[in-house]
Amino acid sequence: MTYLALGGTIASVATTDPAHRSGAVPRLDAHDLLTGVPAIAETAHVDAHQLDLVPSPSLGFDDVQGALGAARRAVEAGASGVVVSQGTDTIEETAYLLDLGWDRPEPLVVTGAMRHASAPGADGPANLLAAVRVAVDPGARGRGVLVVLDDEVHAAATVRKTHTSSTGAFTSPGTGPLGWVTEGLPVFHAPAHRVPALTDHVAPLPPVALHRVSLDDDGRVLDALGDLGYRGAVVEGFGGGHVAERTLDAVHRLARRMPVVMASRTGAGSTLAATYGFPGGEIDLLDAGLVPAGRLDGLKSRLLLAVLLAVDAPPDRVHAEFLARGRSSSPQRRP
């Protein structure tokens, strides 16, 4: 199998150089991380490649495309699976973007760490070992991109970082994990299932805005978005997908200029379609042409819309893809 490293907390150590600001920074490369976990060599033969050595907020679409291309080349050369390590701040986004472009049955597993390598109880070694074990397990095939941390296996479409520092920060609200690593063995609680990949190229992508509504929002940000060069927008609405009546005209104006997706800011559950009829409710917004995100949150909706715009998807396909992926973001359970 193949290991691709991008940096992040898993590769970070506390600085000791008095010429630099104190704090943990990425310093360990892929070979350092592998040799620090001898059990990995007992699990699989791993080819290691360093793609970058940066904190994850500095990653961009081009970096994701680079990892996607490297992973594809690895499986074409015979790798049974691929592990990518990076910082946790953006894993929920990079993993989903990789999933939109990963069209192979071989597992592509993303992992990281919540505690840097110099910290007591550093979780990076255990997470890397668990990710390798998942990547070489036949049960992981055909599931698309997976995220493995804290011995839990999550689908890229559902996983979120829900805590700033806990080693159990990654959860899949409303669905739970796909499986676990127990006594070194991956265990999945449902058959393999995924929505097919959309494209083989996730960079460059057109700019898509993400706006979260808030109490007493006056709509001025929404009005400004149309003149800032965005090709599309995602609005994280209240509850099941609602905005204040005072901002309704701004939402309508924006929807006449570009595709607008309505997601929920709650973090769990699906956008509604036929419950609330007040001005700014989901019925009103759907009538205005907004695209319901379903279970997809705003971060993932932004990426999906950007990929669809990059492939020049017509409006009916944009609606269809959000319908399919918003409904299928939860694991398929046995009856």
Short mmCIF file of C-alpha atoms in Angstrom, two decimals:
data_model
loop_
_atom_site.label_atom_id
_atom_site.label_comp_id
_atom_site.label_asym_id
_atom_site.label_seq_id
_atom_site.Cartn_x
_atom_site.Cartn_y
_atom_site.Cartn_z
CA MET A 1 0.00 0.00 0.00
CA THR A 2 0.97 3.66 -0.27
CA TYR A 3 1.25 6.39 2.35
CA LEU A 4 1.03 10.07 1.34
CA ALA A 5 1.88 12.73 3.92
CA LEU A 6 0.85 16.39 3.86
CA GLY A 7 1.95 17.57 7.32
CA GLY A 8 -0.40 18.76 10.05
CA THR A 9 -0.50 18.01 13.77
CA ILE A 10 0.41 14.36 13.22
CA ALA A 11 3.73 15.59 11.81
CA SER A 12 4.23 18.42 14.30
CA VAL A 13 6.67 18.75 17.19
CA ALA A 14 7.19 21.51 19.72
CA THR A 15 9.82 23.97 18.53
CA THR A 16 12.97 24.42 20.57
CA ASP A 17 14.71 26.98 18.37
CA PRO A 18 14.77 30.26 20.35
CA ALA A 19 14.80 32.17 17.07
CA HIS A 20 11.27 31.00 16.30
CA ARG A 21 7.95 31.51 18.04
CA SER A 22 7.11 28.71 20.49
CA GLY A 23 4.49 26.14 19.60
CA ALA A 24 4.16 22.94 17.60
CA VAL A 25 4.92 23.07 13.87
CA PRO A 26 5.10 20.37 11.16
CA ARG A 27 8.60 18.86 11.08
CA LEU A 28 8.25 15.06 10.73
CA ASP A 29 8.16 13.58 7.25
CA ALA A 30 6.43 10.44 6.04
CA HIS A 31 9.41 8.18 6.76
CA ASP A 32 9.75 9.58 10.30
CA LEU A 33 6.10 8.85 10.98
CA LEU A 34 6.25 5.32 9.58
CA THR A 35 9.41 4.31 11.43
CA GLY A 36 7.87 5.65 14.64
CA VAL A 37 5.19 2.93 14.46
CA PRO A 38 6.98 -0.46 14.06
CA ALA A 39 3.64 -2.32 14.01
CA ILE A 40 2.88 -0.82 10.59
CA ALA A 41 5.67 -2.88 9.02
CA GLU A 42 4.06 -5.98 10.49
CA THR A 43 0.73 -5.03 8.89
CA ALA A 44 1.71 -4.13 5.33
CA HIS A 45 4.53 -3.16 3.03
CA VAL A 46 4.16 0.60 2.77
CA ASP A 47 5.67 2.98 0.21
CA ALA A 48 5.91 6.46 1.74
CA HIS A 49 5.79 9.76 -0.16
CA GLN A 50 5.95 13.29 1.21
CA LEU A 51 3.60 15.60 -0.70
CA ASP A 52 3.85 18.65 1.58
CA LEU A 53 4.67 19.62 5.15
CA VAL A 54 2.18 22.31 6.15
CA PRO A 55 -0.63 22.91 8.66
CA SER A 56 -3.97 21.98 7.11
CA PRO A 57 -5.43 25.52 7.00
CA SER A 58 -2.76 26.20 4.35
CA LEU A 59 -3.97 23.39 2.07
CA GLY A 60 -5.92 24.26 -1.05
CA PHE A 61 -7.73 22.62 -3.94
CA ASP A 62 -4.44 22.10 -5.79
CA ASP A 63 -3.06 20.13 -2.84
CA VAL A 64 -6.13 17.91 -2.83
CA GLN A 65 -5.75 17.36 -6.57
CA GLY A 66 -2.10 16.45 -6.00
CA ALA A 67 -3.04 13.87 -3.38
CA LEU A 68 -5.83 12.52 -5.58
CA GLY A 69 -3.47 12.11 -8.51
CA ALA A 70 -0.78 10.48 -6.38
CA ALA A 71 -3.33 8.06 -4.91
CA ARG A 72 -4.65 7.15 -8.34
CA ARG A 73 -1.14 6.51 -9.66
CA ALA A 74 -0.39 4.34 -6.63
CA VAL A 75 -3.35 2.00 -7.16
CA GLU A 76 -2.68 1.88 -10.90
CA ALA A 77 0.81 0.66 -9.98
CA GLY A 78 -0.66 -2.07 -7.80
CA ALA A 79 -1.22 -0.55 -4.34
CA SER A 80 -4.05 -2.28 -2.47
CA GLY A 81 -4.96 0.94 -0.66
CA VAL A 82 -3.77 4.46 0.15
CA VAL A 83 -3.47 6.42 3.40
CA VAL A 84 -3.24 10.22 3.43
CA SER A 85 -2.25 12.05 6.60
CA GLN A 86 -2.82 15.76 7.17
CA GLY A 87 -3.91 18.28 9.76
CA THR A 88 -7.35 17.79 11.23
CA ASP A 89 -8.65 21.34 10.77
CA THR A 90 -9.72 20.68 7.17
CA ILE A 91 -10.09 16.89 7.02
CA GLU A 92 -13.88 17.03 6.74
CA GLU A 93 -13.49 19.14 3.59
CA THR A 94 -10.46 17.54 1.94
CA ALA A 95 -11.80 14.03 2.50
CA TYR A 96 -15.12 14.90 0.88
CA LEU A 97 -13.42 16.60 -2.06
CA LEU A 98 -11.24 13.52 -2.51
CA ASP A 99 -14.38 11.38 -2.38
CA LEU A 100 -15.98 13.36 -5.19
CA GLY A 101 -12.97 12.45 -7.36
CA TRP A 102 -12.10 8.94 -6.12
CA ASP A 103 -13.47 6.46 -8.66
CA ARG A 104 -11.53 3.37 -7.59
CA PRO A 105 -12.64 0.48 -5.36
CA GLU A 106 -9.36 0.50 -3.43
CA PRO A 107 -9.67 2.21 -0.02
CA LEU A 108 -8.45 5.79 0.27
CA VAL A 109 -8.16 6.58 3.98
CA VAL A 110 -7.49 10.01 5.50
CA THR A 111 -6.12 10.37 9.02
CA GLY A 112 -4.37 12.83 11.30
CA ALA A 113 -3.91 13.61 14.97
CA MET A 114 -5.34 15.88 17.63
CA ARG A 115 -2.18 15.89 19.76
CA HIS A 116 1.18 16.73 18.26
CA ALA A 117 4.02 14.26 18.41
CA SER A 118 5.74 15.99 21.37
CA ALA A 119 2.61 15.94 23.54
CA PRO A 120 1.94 13.32 26.22
CA GLY A 121 -0.51 10.79 24.83
CA ALA A 122 0.11 11.74 21.20
CA ASP A 123 -2.56 9.98 19.14
CA GLY A 124 -0.85 10.17 15.75
CA PRO A 125 0.90 6.77 15.88
CA ALA A 126 -2.29 4.92 16.82
CA ASN A 127 -4.32 6.76 14.18
CA LEU A 128 -1.76 6.04 11.47
CA LEU A 129 -1.65 2.35 12.38
CA ALA A 130 -5.46 2.12 12.40
CA ALA A 131 -5.65 3.88 9.03
CA VAL A 132 -3.18 1.42 7.49
CA ARG A 133 -5.13 -1.51 8.89
CA VAL A 134 -8.33 -0.15 7.36
CA ALA A 135 -6.66 0.59 4.02
CA VAL A 136 -5.48 -3.02 3.59
CA ASP A 137 -8.73 -4.60 4.82
CA PRO A 138 -10.93 -6.14 2.08
CA GLY A 139 -14.02 -4.86 3.89
CA ALA A 140 -12.99 -1.27 3.18
CA ARG A 141 -13.15 -1.72 -0.60
CA GLY A 142 -15.92 0.03 -2.49
CA ARG A 143 -16.68 2.53 0.27
CA GLY A 144 -15.05 5.58 -1.27
CA VAL A 145 -12.92 7.83 0.91
CA LEU A 146 -12.84 7.01 4.62
CA VAL A 147 -11.66 9.01 7.62
CA VAL A 148 -10.05 7.07 10.46
CA LEU A 149 -9.26 8.61 13.85
CA ASP A 150 -9.67 7.40 17.43
CA ASP A 151 -10.27 3.83 16.14
CA GLU A 152 -13.45 4.94 14.35
CA VAL A 153 -14.10 4.70 10.61
CA HIS A 154 -16.23 7.48 9.12
CA ALA A 155 -17.58 8.15 5.64
CA ALA A 156 -16.16 11.29 4.04
CA ALA A 157 -19.70 12.53 3.30
CA THR A 158 -20.78 12.55 6.94
CA VAL A 159 -17.71 13.17 9.09
CA ARG A 160 -17.26 16.46 10.94
CA LYS A 161 -14.74 17.87 13.37
CA THR A 162 -16.90 18.67 16.39
CA HIS A 163 -14.37 19.54 19.08
CA THR A 164 -11.29 21.77 19.10
CA SER A 165 -8.96 19.46 21.03
CA SER A 166 -10.51 16.14 22.03
CA THR A 167 -9.02 12.99 20.54
CA GLY A 168 -12.63 11.99 19.85
CA ALA A 169 -13.27 15.17 17.87
CA PHE A 170 -14.49 13.44 14.72
CA THR A 171 -18.09 12.31 14.57
CA SER A 172 -20.79 11.68 11.99
CA PRO A 173 -23.86 13.44 13.43
CA GLY A 174 -27.09 11.63 12.81
CA THR A 175 -25.47 8.53 11.31
CA GLY A 176 -22.52 7.46 13.44
CA PRO A 177 -19.37 5.80 12.14
CA LEU A 178 -19.28 3.12 9.45
CA GLY A 179 -17.20 0.91 11.69
CA TRP A 180 -14.42 0.59 14.21
CA VAL A 181 -10.96 -0.85 14.64
CA THR A 182 -11.20 -3.39 17.45
CA GLU A 183 -8.14 -5.29 18.67
CA GLY A 184 -6.39 -4.24 15.48
CA LEU A 185 -9.14 -5.46 13.15
CA PRO A 186 -11.51 -3.22 11.18
CA VAL A 187 -15.18 -4.09 11.73
CA PHE A 188 -17.88 -2.58 9.50
CA HIS A 189 -21.53 -2.67 10.55
CA ALA A 190 -23.02 -2.33 7.04
CA PRO A 191 -22.30 -3.51 3.51
CA ALA A 192 -20.13 -1.34 1.27
CA HIS A 193 -22.06 1.49 -0.36
CA ARG A 194 -21.23 4.80 -1.97
CA VAL A 195 -22.52 7.35 -4.45
CA PRO A 196 -20.23 7.26 -7.54
CA ALA A 197 -17.49 9.83 -7.96
CA LEU A 198 -18.25 12.93 -10.00
CA THR A 199 -14.96 13.78 -11.66
CA ASP A 200 -11.27 12.96 -11.77
CA HIS A 201 -10.20 16.58 -11.39
CA VAL A 202 -10.92 18.64 -8.26
CA ALA A 203 -8.74 21.64 -9.10
CA PRO A 204 -9.07 24.31 -10.21
CA LEU A 205 -12.59 24.94 -8.95
CA PRO A 206 -14.70 28.06 -9.40
CA PRO A 207 -15.28 30.23 -6.32
CA VAL A 208 -18.39 29.39 -4.30
CA ALA A 209 -19.40 31.51 -1.31
CA LEU A 210 -20.56 30.11 2.02
CA HIS A 211 -22.77 32.33 4.18
CA ARG A 212 -24.21 31.40 7.59
CA VAL A 213 -27.33 33.31 8.56
CA SER A 214 -27.64 34.68 12.10
CA LEU A 215 -30.07 36.44 14.37
CA ASP A 216 -31.07 39.85 12.99
CA ASP A 217 -29.10 39.26 9.77
CA ASP A 218 -29.91 42.19 7.49
CA GLY A 219 -28.92 40.53 4.19
CA ARG A 220 -26.14 42.93 3.20
CA VAL A 221 -23.59 40.10 2.81
CA LEU A 222 -25.97 38.23 0.54
CA ASP A 223 -26.47 41.34 -1.59
CA ALA A 224 -22.71 41.85 -1.85
CA LEU A 225 -21.94 38.30 -2.98
CA GLY A 226 -23.34 38.84 -6.46
CA ASP A 227 -20.67 41.43 -7.30
CA LEU A 228 -17.65 39.60 -5.83
CA GLY A 229 -17.00 37.13 -8.63
CA TYR A 230 -18.60 34.05 -7.10
CA ARG A 231 -20.09 31.44 -9.44
CA GLY A 232 -22.41 30.02 -6.80
CA ALA A 233 -23.33 30.28 -3.14
CA VAL A 234 -24.35 28.13 -0.21
CA VAL A 235 -26.55 29.61 2.51
CA GLU A 236 -26.49 27.85 5.87
CA GLY A 237 -30.00 28.64 7.03
CA PHE A 238 -31.79 28.39 10.34
CA GLY A 239 -33.25 25.04 11.34
CA GLY A 240 -34.48 23.02 8.38
CA GLY A 241 -33.39 25.68 5.87
CA HIS A 242 -34.89 29.07 6.70
CA VAL A 243 -33.95 32.74 6.49
CA ALA A 244 -35.43 35.85 8.04
CA GLU A 245 -38.20 37.57 6.08
CA ARG A 246 -36.12 40.75 6.02
CA THR A 247 -33.42 38.97 3.99
CA LEU A 248 -35.76 37.21 1.59
CA ASP A 249 -35.44 39.75 -1.22
CA ALA A 250 -31.64 39.51 -1.03
CA VAL A 251 -31.82 35.71 -1.28
CA HIS A 252 -34.14 35.94 -4.29
CA ARG A 253 -31.86 38.43 -6.04
CA LEU A 254 -28.86 36.19 -5.46
CA ALA A 255 -30.71 33.12 -6.77
CA ARG A 256 -31.49 34.97 -9.99
CA ARG A 257 -27.76 35.55 -10.55
CA MET A 258 -26.21 32.20 -9.60
CA PRO A 259 -27.01 28.74 -8.25
CA VAL A 260 -27.77 28.94 -4.52
CA VAL A 261 -27.85 25.90 -2.23
CA MET A 262 -29.75 25.95 1.05
CA ALA A 263 -28.12 23.94 3.84
CA SER A 264 -28.80 23.88 7.57
CA ARG A 265 -26.52 25.49 10.09
CA THR A 266 -27.58 22.97 12.78
CA GLY A 267 -24.98 20.32 11.92
CA ALA A 268 -27.35 17.34 11.86
CA GLY A 269 -30.54 16.32 10.11
CA SER A 270 -31.84 17.12 6.65
CA THR A 271 -33.18 20.31 5.16
CA LEU A 272 -36.97 20.33 5.01
CA ALA A 273 -39.13 20.55 1.91
CA ALA A 274 -42.80 20.94 2.80
CA THR A 275 -43.31 21.91 6.44
CA TYR A 276 -43.08 25.69 6.92
CA GLY A 277 -44.98 28.18 4.81
CA PHE A 278 -43.91 31.47 6.42
CA PRO A 279 -41.94 34.00 4.33
CA GLY A 280 -38.35 32.75 4.39
CA GLY A 281 -39.37 29.17 5.17
CA GLU A 282 -38.11 26.26 3.11
CA ILE A 283 -41.21 26.14 0.87
CA ASP A 284 -40.67 29.78 -0.06
CA LEU A 285 -36.96 29.24 -0.75
CA LEU A 286 -37.49 26.13 -2.85
CA ASP A 287 -40.09 27.99 -4.91
CA ALA A 288 -37.43 30.65 -5.53
CA GLY A 289 -35.16 28.02 -7.06
CA LEU A 290 -32.78 27.29 -4.21
CA VAL A 291 -31.26 23.81 -4.19
CA PRO A 292 -31.84 21.80 -0.99
CA ALA A 293 -28.66 20.33 0.48
CA GLY A 294 -30.39 17.48 2.29
CA ARG A 295 -28.07 16.05 4.94
CA LEU A 296 -24.97 17.72 3.51
CA ASP A 297 -23.65 20.54 5.67
CA GLY A 298 -22.53 23.89 4.32
CA LEU A 299 -18.85 22.97 4.00
CA LYS A 300 -19.54 19.88 1.93
CA SER A 301 -22.30 21.60 -0.05
CA ARG A 302 -19.84 24.29 -1.09
CA LEU A 303 -17.43 21.67 -2.44
CA LEU A 304 -20.11 19.70 -4.26
CA LEU A 305 -21.51 22.83 -5.90
CA ALA A 306 -18.01 23.95 -6.94
CA VAL A 307 -17.27 20.58 -8.57
CA LEU A 308 -20.63 20.61 -10.38
CA LEU A 309 -20.00 24.12 -11.67
CA ALA A 310 -16.50 23.07 -12.78
CA VAL A 311 -17.99 20.36 -15.00
CA ASP A 312 -20.65 22.78 -16.31
CA ALA A 313 -23.51 20.79 -14.84
CA PRO A 314 -26.90 22.20 -15.89
CA PRO A 315 -29.40 23.19 -13.18
CA ASP A 316 -31.34 19.93 -13.35
CA ARG A 317 -28.18 17.92 -12.75
CA VAL A 318 -27.19 20.18 -9.84
CA HIS A 319 -30.56 19.44 -8.22
CA ALA A 320 -30.27 15.72 -8.96
CA GLU A 321 -26.76 15.40 -7.52
CA PHE A 322 -27.70 17.20 -4.32
CA LEU A 323 -30.80 15.06 -4.03
CA ALA A 324 -28.80 11.84 -4.43
CA ARG A 325 -25.87 12.84 -2.24
CA GLY A 326 -27.95 14.63 0.38
CA ARG A 327 -30.05 11.53 0.84
CA SER A 328 -27.18 9.04 0.64
CA SER A 329 -24.82 10.72 3.08
CA SER A 330 -25.85 8.26 5.79
CA PRO A 331 -24.48 4.71 5.93
CA GLN A 332 -26.70 2.03 4.45
CA ARG A 333 -27.70 -0.30 7.26
CA ARG A 334 -28.85 -3.87 7.04
CA PRO A 335 -32.63 -4.25 7.47
#
